[in-house]
CSV table of C-alpha atoms in Angstrom, one decimal:
chain,number,residue,atom,x,y,z
M,205,MET,CA,-24.4,-36.4,-41.3
M,206,ASN,CA,-28.3,-36.0,-41.5
M,207,PRO,CA,-29.5,-38.3,-44.4
M,208,ALA,CA,-31.2,-35.3,-45.9
M,209,THR,CA,-28.0,-33.1,-45.9
M,210,PRO,CA,-26.2,-33.3,-49.3
M,211,SER,CA,-22.7,-34.7,-49.5
M,212,PRO,CA,-20.3,-31.9,-50.5
M,213,ALA,CA,-19.7,-33.5,-53.7
M,214,CYS,CA,-22.1,-32.4,-56.4
M,215,PRO,CA,-23.7,-35.2,-58.4
M,216,PRO,CA,-23.0,-35.4,-62.0
M,217,THR,CA,-26.6,-34.7,-63.1
M,218,CYS,CA,-29.5,-32.7,-61.7
M,219,ARG,CA,-31.7,-35.8,-61.5
M,220,GLU,CA,-29.3,-37.2,-58.6
M,221,CYS,CA,-29.6,-33.8,-56.8
M,222,GLN,CA,-29.8,-34.8,-52.9
M,223,LEU,CA,-31.3,-31.2,-52.1
M,224,ARG,CA,-34.3,-32.2,-54.2
M,225,ASP,CA,-34.8,-35.3,-52.0
M,226,SER,CA,-35.2,-33.1,-48.6
M,227,GLY,CA,-38.7,-32.2,-49.7
M,228,ALA,CA,-38.1,-28.5,-49.1
M,229,PHE,CA,-38.1,-27.7,-52.9
M,230,THR,CA,-40.7,-27.4,-55.5
M,231,PRO,CA,-40.8,-30.6,-57.5
M,232,VAL,CA,-40.3,-30.4,-61.4
M,233,SER,CA,-40.7,-32.5,-64.4
M,234,PRO,CA,-37.9,-34.7,-65.6
M,235,ALA,CA,-37.9,-32.5,-68.7
M,236,THR,CA,-37.5,-29.5,-66.5
M,237,LEU,CA,-34.6,-30.9,-64.6
M,238,ASP,CA,-33.0,-31.7,-68.0
M,239,PHE,CA,-33.4,-28.1,-69.1
M,240,ILE,CA,-31.9,-27.0,-65.7
M,241,GLU,CA,-28.9,-29.1,-66.4
M,242,SER,CA,-28.3,-27.8,-69.8
M,243,LEU,CA,-28.1,-24.3,-68.1
M,244,ARG,CA,-25.6,-25.4,-65.6
M,245,LYS,CA,-22.0,-24.6,-66.8
M,246,GLY,CA,-20.2,-26.4,-63.9
M,247,VAL,CA,-19.5,-26.8,-60.3
M,248,THR,CA,-17.0,-25.2,-58.2
M,249,THR,CA,-15.6,-25.6,-54.7
M,250,PHE,CA,-14.4,-23.0,-52.2
M,251,VAL,CA,-12.8,-23.8,-48.8
M,252,ALA,CA,-13.9,-22.0,-45.7
M,253,GLY,CA,-12.6,-18.3,-45.7
M,254,ASP,CA,-12.1,-18.2,-49.6
M,255,THR,CA,-13.7,-15.2,-51.5
M,256,VAL,CA,-16.4,-16.4,-53.7
M,257,LEU,CA,-16.9,-13.1,-55.3
M,258,ARG,CA,-15.1,-9.7,-54.5
M,259,GLU,CA,-16.9,-6.5,-54.2
M,260,SER,CA,-16.7,-4.3,-57.5
M,261,ASP,CA,-15.5,-7.4,-59.6
M,262,PRO,CA,-17.6,-8.0,-62.9
M,263,ASN,CA,-19.7,-11.0,-62.5
M,264,ALA,CA,-21.6,-12.8,-65.3
M,265,ARG,CA,-22.4,-15.8,-63.2
M,266,MET,CA,-25.3,-17.1,-60.9
M,267,PHE,CA,-24.7,-19.7,-58.3
M,268,THR,CA,-27.0,-22.4,-56.6
M,269,LEU,CA,-25.3,-23.3,-53.1
M,270,TYR,CA,-25.2,-27.0,-53.2
M,271,ALA,CA,-23.6,-27.6,-49.7
M,272,GLY,CA,-22.0,-25.6,-47.1
M,273,TRP,CA,-22.4,-22.1,-45.9
M,274,ALA,CA,-21.4,-18.5,-47.4
M,275,PHE,CA,-22.7,-15.0,-46.7
M,276,ARG,CA,-23.0,-11.9,-48.6
M,277,TYR,CA,-21.3,-8.7,-47.5
M,278,LYS,CA,-20.5,-5.0,-48.1
M,279,THR,CA,-17.6,-3.1,-46.6
M,280,LEU,CA,-16.9,0.3,-45.9
M,281,SER,CA,-13.5,2.1,-46.9
M,282,ASP,CA,-12.2,1.7,-43.2
M,283,GLY,CA,-13.0,-2.0,-43.3
M,284,ARG,CA,-16.1,-2.1,-41.5
M,285,ARG,CA,-18.3,-5.0,-42.8
M,286,GLN,CA,-21.9,-5.6,-43.0
M,287,ILE,CA,-23.1,-9.1,-43.5
M,288,LEU,CA,-26.1,-8.8,-45.6
M,289,ASN,CA,-27.5,-12.5,-45.4
M,290,PHE,CA,-26.2,-15.9,-44.8
M,291,LEU,CA,-26.5,-18.6,-47.5
M,292,LEU,CA,-27.7,-22.0,-47.1
M,293,PRO,CA,-28.0,-25.1,-49.4
M,294,GLY,CA,-30.5,-24.3,-52.3
M,295,ASP,CA,-30.0,-20.4,-52.3
M,296,LEU,CA,-29.5,-18.9,-55.6
M,297,VAL,CA,-26.9,-16.0,-55.7
M,298,GLY,CA,-26.3,-13.6,-58.4
M,299,LEU,CA,-29.6,-11.8,-58.9
M,300,GLN,CA,-28.6,-8.8,-56.9
M,301,GLN,CA,-26.8,-7.0,-59.7
M,302,GLN,CA,-27.4,-6.3,-63.4
M,303,PHE,CA,-25.8,-9.0,-65.6
M,304,GLY,CA,-22.0,-8.4,-66.2
M,305,GLU,CA,-22.1,-5.2,-64.1
M,306,PRO,CA,-19.6,-4.9,-61.2
M,307,SER,CA,-20.9,-6.7,-58.2
M,308,ALA,CA,-22.4,-4.5,-55.6
M,309,HIS,CA,-21.4,-7.1,-52.7
M,310,GLY,CA,-18.9,-9.7,-51.9
M,311,ILE,CA,-19.5,-13.4,-51.0
M,312,GLU,CA,-17.3,-15.5,-48.8
M,313,ALA,CA,-17.4,-19.0,-47.9
M,314,LEU,CA,-18.0,-19.6,-44.2
M,315,THR,CA,-17.5,-23.3,-44.5
M,316,ASP,CA,-16.1,-25.5,-47.3
M,317,CYS,CA,-18.7,-25.0,-50.1
M,318,THR,CA,-19.8,-26.7,-53.3
M,319,LEU,CA,-21.8,-24.3,-56.0
M,320,CYS,CA,-23.4,-25.1,-59.3
M,321,VAL,CA,-22.7,-22.3,-61.7
M,322,PHE,CA,-24.9,-20.8,-64.3
M,323,GLN,CA,-24.3,-18.0,-66.7
M,324,ASN,CA,-26.4,-14.8,-66.1
M,325,ASP,CA,-27.2,-14.7,-69.5
M,326,SER,CA,-29.1,-17.9,-69.5
M,327,LEU,CA,-32.0,-16.5,-67.9
M,328,TRP,CA,-33.0,-14.9,-71.2
M,329,THR,CA,-33.4,-18.6,-72.2
M,330,VAL,CA,-35.2,-19.6,-69.0
M,331,PHE,CA,-37.9,-16.8,-69.6
M,332,ARG,CA,-38.2,-17.6,-73.2
M,333,GLU,CA,-38.5,-21.3,-73.1
M,334,HIS,CA,-39.6,-21.9,-69.5
M,335,PRO,CA,-41.6,-19.2,-68.3
M,336,ARG,CA,-42.9,-20.9,-65.2
M,337,LEU,CA,-39.2,-21.4,-64.2
M,338,GLY,CA,-38.6,-17.7,-65.0
M,339,TYR,CA,-41.5,-17.0,-62.6
M,340,ASP,CA,-39.9,-19.1,-59.9
M,341,ILE,CA,-36.7,-17.2,-60.1
M,342,THR,CA,-38.6,-14.0,-60.0
M,343,TRP,CA,-40.2,-15.4,-56.9
M,344,LEU,CA,-36.9,-16.0,-55.4
M,345,SER,CA,-35.6,-12.6,-55.9
M,346,ALA,CA,-38.9,-11.1,-54.2
M,347,HIS,CA,-38.3,-13.5,-51.4
M,348,GLU,CA,-34.7,-12.4,-51.0
M,349,GLU,CA,-36.0,-8.9,-50.9
M,350,GLY,CA,-38.4,-9.8,-48.0
M,351,HIS,CA,-35.4,-11.1,-46.2
M,352,VAL,CA,-33.7,-7.8,-46.7
M,353,ASP,CA,-36.8,-6.0,-45.4
M,354,ASP,CA,-36.8,-8.1,-42.3
M,355,ASN,CA,-32.9,-7.4,-41.5
M,356,LEU,CA,-33.7,-3.7,-41.8
M,357,LEU,CA,-36.6,-4.0,-39.3
M,358,THR,CA,-34.0,-5.8,-37.1
M,359,THR,CA,-31.1,-3.6,-37.2
M,360,GLY,CA,-33.2,-0.5,-37.2
M,361,ARG,CA,-35.9,-1.2,-34.4
M,362,ARG,CA,-35.0,-4.5,-32.4
M,363,ASN,CA,-32.7,-4.1,-29.4
M,364,ALA,CA,-29.7,-6.3,-28.9
M,365,THR,CA,-31.4,-9.1,-27.4
M,366,GLU,CA,-34.1,-9.2,-29.9
M,367,ARG,CA,-31.7,-9.0,-32.6
M,368,VAL,CA,-29.9,-12.0,-31.7
M,369,ALA,CA,-32.8,-14.1,-30.7
M,370,MET,CA,-34.3,-13.3,-34.4
M,371,LEU,CA,-31.1,-14.5,-35.9
M,372,LEU,CA,-31.1,-17.7,-33.9
M,373,MET,CA,-34.4,-18.4,-34.7
M,374,HIS,CA,-34.3,-17.7,-38.5
M,375,LEU,CA,-31.2,-19.6,-39.0
M,376,TYR,CA,-32.5,-22.6,-37.1
M,377,ARG,CA,-35.9,-22.7,-39.1
M,378,ARG,CA,-34.0,-22.1,-42.2
M,379,MET,CA,-31.7,-25.1,-41.4
M,380,GLU,CA,-34.7,-27.1,-40.3
M,381,ARG,CA,-36.4,-26.7,-43.7
M,382,VAL,CA,-33.7,-28.1,-45.7
M,383,GLY,CA,-33.0,-31.1,-43.2
M,384,MET,CA,-29.7,-29.9,-41.5
M,385,VAL,CA,-31.1,-30.6,-38.0
M,386,GLU,CA,-29.4,-33.5,-36.2
M,387,ALA,CA,-31.1,-36.3,-34.4
M,388,ASP,CA,-30.5,-34.5,-31.0
M,389,GLY,CA,-32.1,-31.3,-32.0
M,390,ALA,CA,-28.6,-29.6,-32.7
M,391,VAL,CA,-27.4,-28.1,-35.8
M,392,ALA,CA,-24.0,-27.2,-37.1
M,393,PHE,CA,-23.3,-23.6,-36.6
M,394,PRO,CA,-20.1,-22.1,-38.2
M,395,LEU,CA,-20.8,-18.5,-37.1
M,396,ASN,CA,-18.4,-17.0,-34.8
M,397,GLN,CA,-19.4,-13.8,-32.6
M,398,GLN,CA,-17.9,-11.5,-35.0
M,399,HIS,CA,-20.1,-12.9,-37.8
M,400,ILE,CA,-23.0,-12.2,-35.8
M,401,ALA,CA,-21.8,-8.8,-34.8
M,402,ASP,CA,-21.3,-8.0,-38.4
M,403,ALA,CA,-24.9,-9.3,-39.3
M,404,LEU,CA,-26.7,-7.3,-36.6
M,405,GLY,CA,-24.9,-4.1,-36.4
M,406,LEU,CA,-23.6,-4.7,-32.9
M,407,SER,CA,-20.2,-4.5,-31.3
M,408,LEU,CA,-18.3,-7.7,-30.7
M,409,VAL,CA,-18.6,-7.0,-26.7
M,410,HIS,CA,-22.1,-6.5,-26.9
M,411,THR,CA,-22.7,-9.4,-29.1
M,412,ASN,CA,-20.8,-11.5,-26.4
M,413,LYS,CA,-22.9,-10.4,-23.5
M,414,THR,CA,-26.2,-10.8,-25.3
M,415,LEU,CA,-25.2,-14.4,-26.2
M,416,ARG,CA,-24.4,-14.9,-22.7
M,417,ARG,CA,-27.5,-13.4,-21.4
M,418,LEU,CA,-29.7,-15.6,-23.6
M,419,ALA,CA,-27.8,-18.8,-22.6
M,420,THR,CA,-27.9,-18.0,-19.0
M,421,LEU,CA,-31.8,-17.8,-19.3
M,422,GLY,CA,-31.8,-21.2,-20.9
M,423,LEU,CA,-32.9,-20.4,-24.1
M,424,HIS,CA,-30.0,-21.8,-26.3
M,425,GLU,CA,-26.7,-23.6,-26.2
M,426,LEU,CA,-23.8,-22.8,-28.4
M,427,ARG,CA,-20.8,-25.2,-28.1
M,428,ASN,CA,-18.1,-26.5,-30.3
M,429,GLY,CA,-19.7,-25.1,-33.6
M,430,ARG,CA,-23.1,-26.6,-32.5
M,431,LEU,CA,-26.2,-24.7,-31.8
M,432,ARG,CA,-29.3,-26.1,-29.9
M,433,LEU,CA,-32.4,-24.0,-29.2
M,434,LEU,CA,-33.7,-25.0,-25.7
M,435,ASN,CA,-36.7,-22.8,-25.5
M,436,THR,CA,-38.0,-21.9,-29.0
M,437,ARG,CA,-41.2,-20.4,-27.7
M,438,ALA,CA,-39.5,-17.9,-25.5
M,439,LEU,CA,-36.9,-17.0,-28.1
M,440,ALA,CA,-39.6,-16.5,-30.9
M,441,ARG,CA,-41.7,-14.5,-28.2
M,442,ILE,CA,-38.4,-12.2,-27.6
M,443,ALA,CA,-37.9,-12.0,-31.2
M,444,GLU,CA,-41.6,-11.4,-32.4
M,445,TYR,CA,-40.6,-14.4,-34.8
M,446,TYR,CA,-43.9,-15.7,-36.0
M,447,ASP,CA,-43.8,-19.1,-37.5
M,448,THR,CA,-45.8,-19.9,-40.7
M,449,PRO,CA,-45.9,-23.2,-42.5
M,450,PRO,CA,-42.8,-23.9,-44.5
M,451,ARG,CA,-43.7,-23.6,-48.2
M,452,GLN,CA,-41.7,-25.6,-50.9
M,453,MET,CA,-39.1,-23.0,-52.5
M,454,PRO,CA,-37.9,-23.1,-56.2
M,455,LEU,CA,-34.5,-24.7,-56.8
M,456,LEU,CA,-32.4,-24.0,-59.8
């Protein structure tokens, strides 16, 4: 395990949070950490494949994903599924619907997951008592909306090769930011081809062919649940993925 990657077991206090040691998140004062801890209502765990939240179920909670992978999704009546985004450690989940309203999406654990739990109504306390932290949460919501815009561009205008290249680059850079890249440059990659197809709006056959094409070109290696990018410059050029200096993100 990469030393920067948090243990699946969530520590008892926010001051011991290993995610904050990764350097990926905005530093906060000890007093703010204590305030965040006062809002946390507990920790919950799920095993791979568990449903964290069902579509249309009432939801009055927010979660910070502490360890593991999950994804948000929506389904049609015939079972077709669109994966909206993949969730990595540090992501805040639960701002996508009105407090207490039925959830407009589902959340599934892609791997074993640990999540910190917050009540949605605690946001009023945040904005009232810690407006700077409230601004950070608003920024996270806007940042999430930016991801939605990027995903819409990908599924609406990019071809299959560009879509897969974009997904690989985007997820790899996100994992790199939170210290999930191993010493040999590989990352744990629990997605199967159905997950990729459901995220990109492609058929399973088309997804398989596209992944094999990119691998044949020597751009990536995907084996035994591990991803290694072999030519990031070429992948980025295909996807029109433009790196920007990573900024530190707020963490609740």
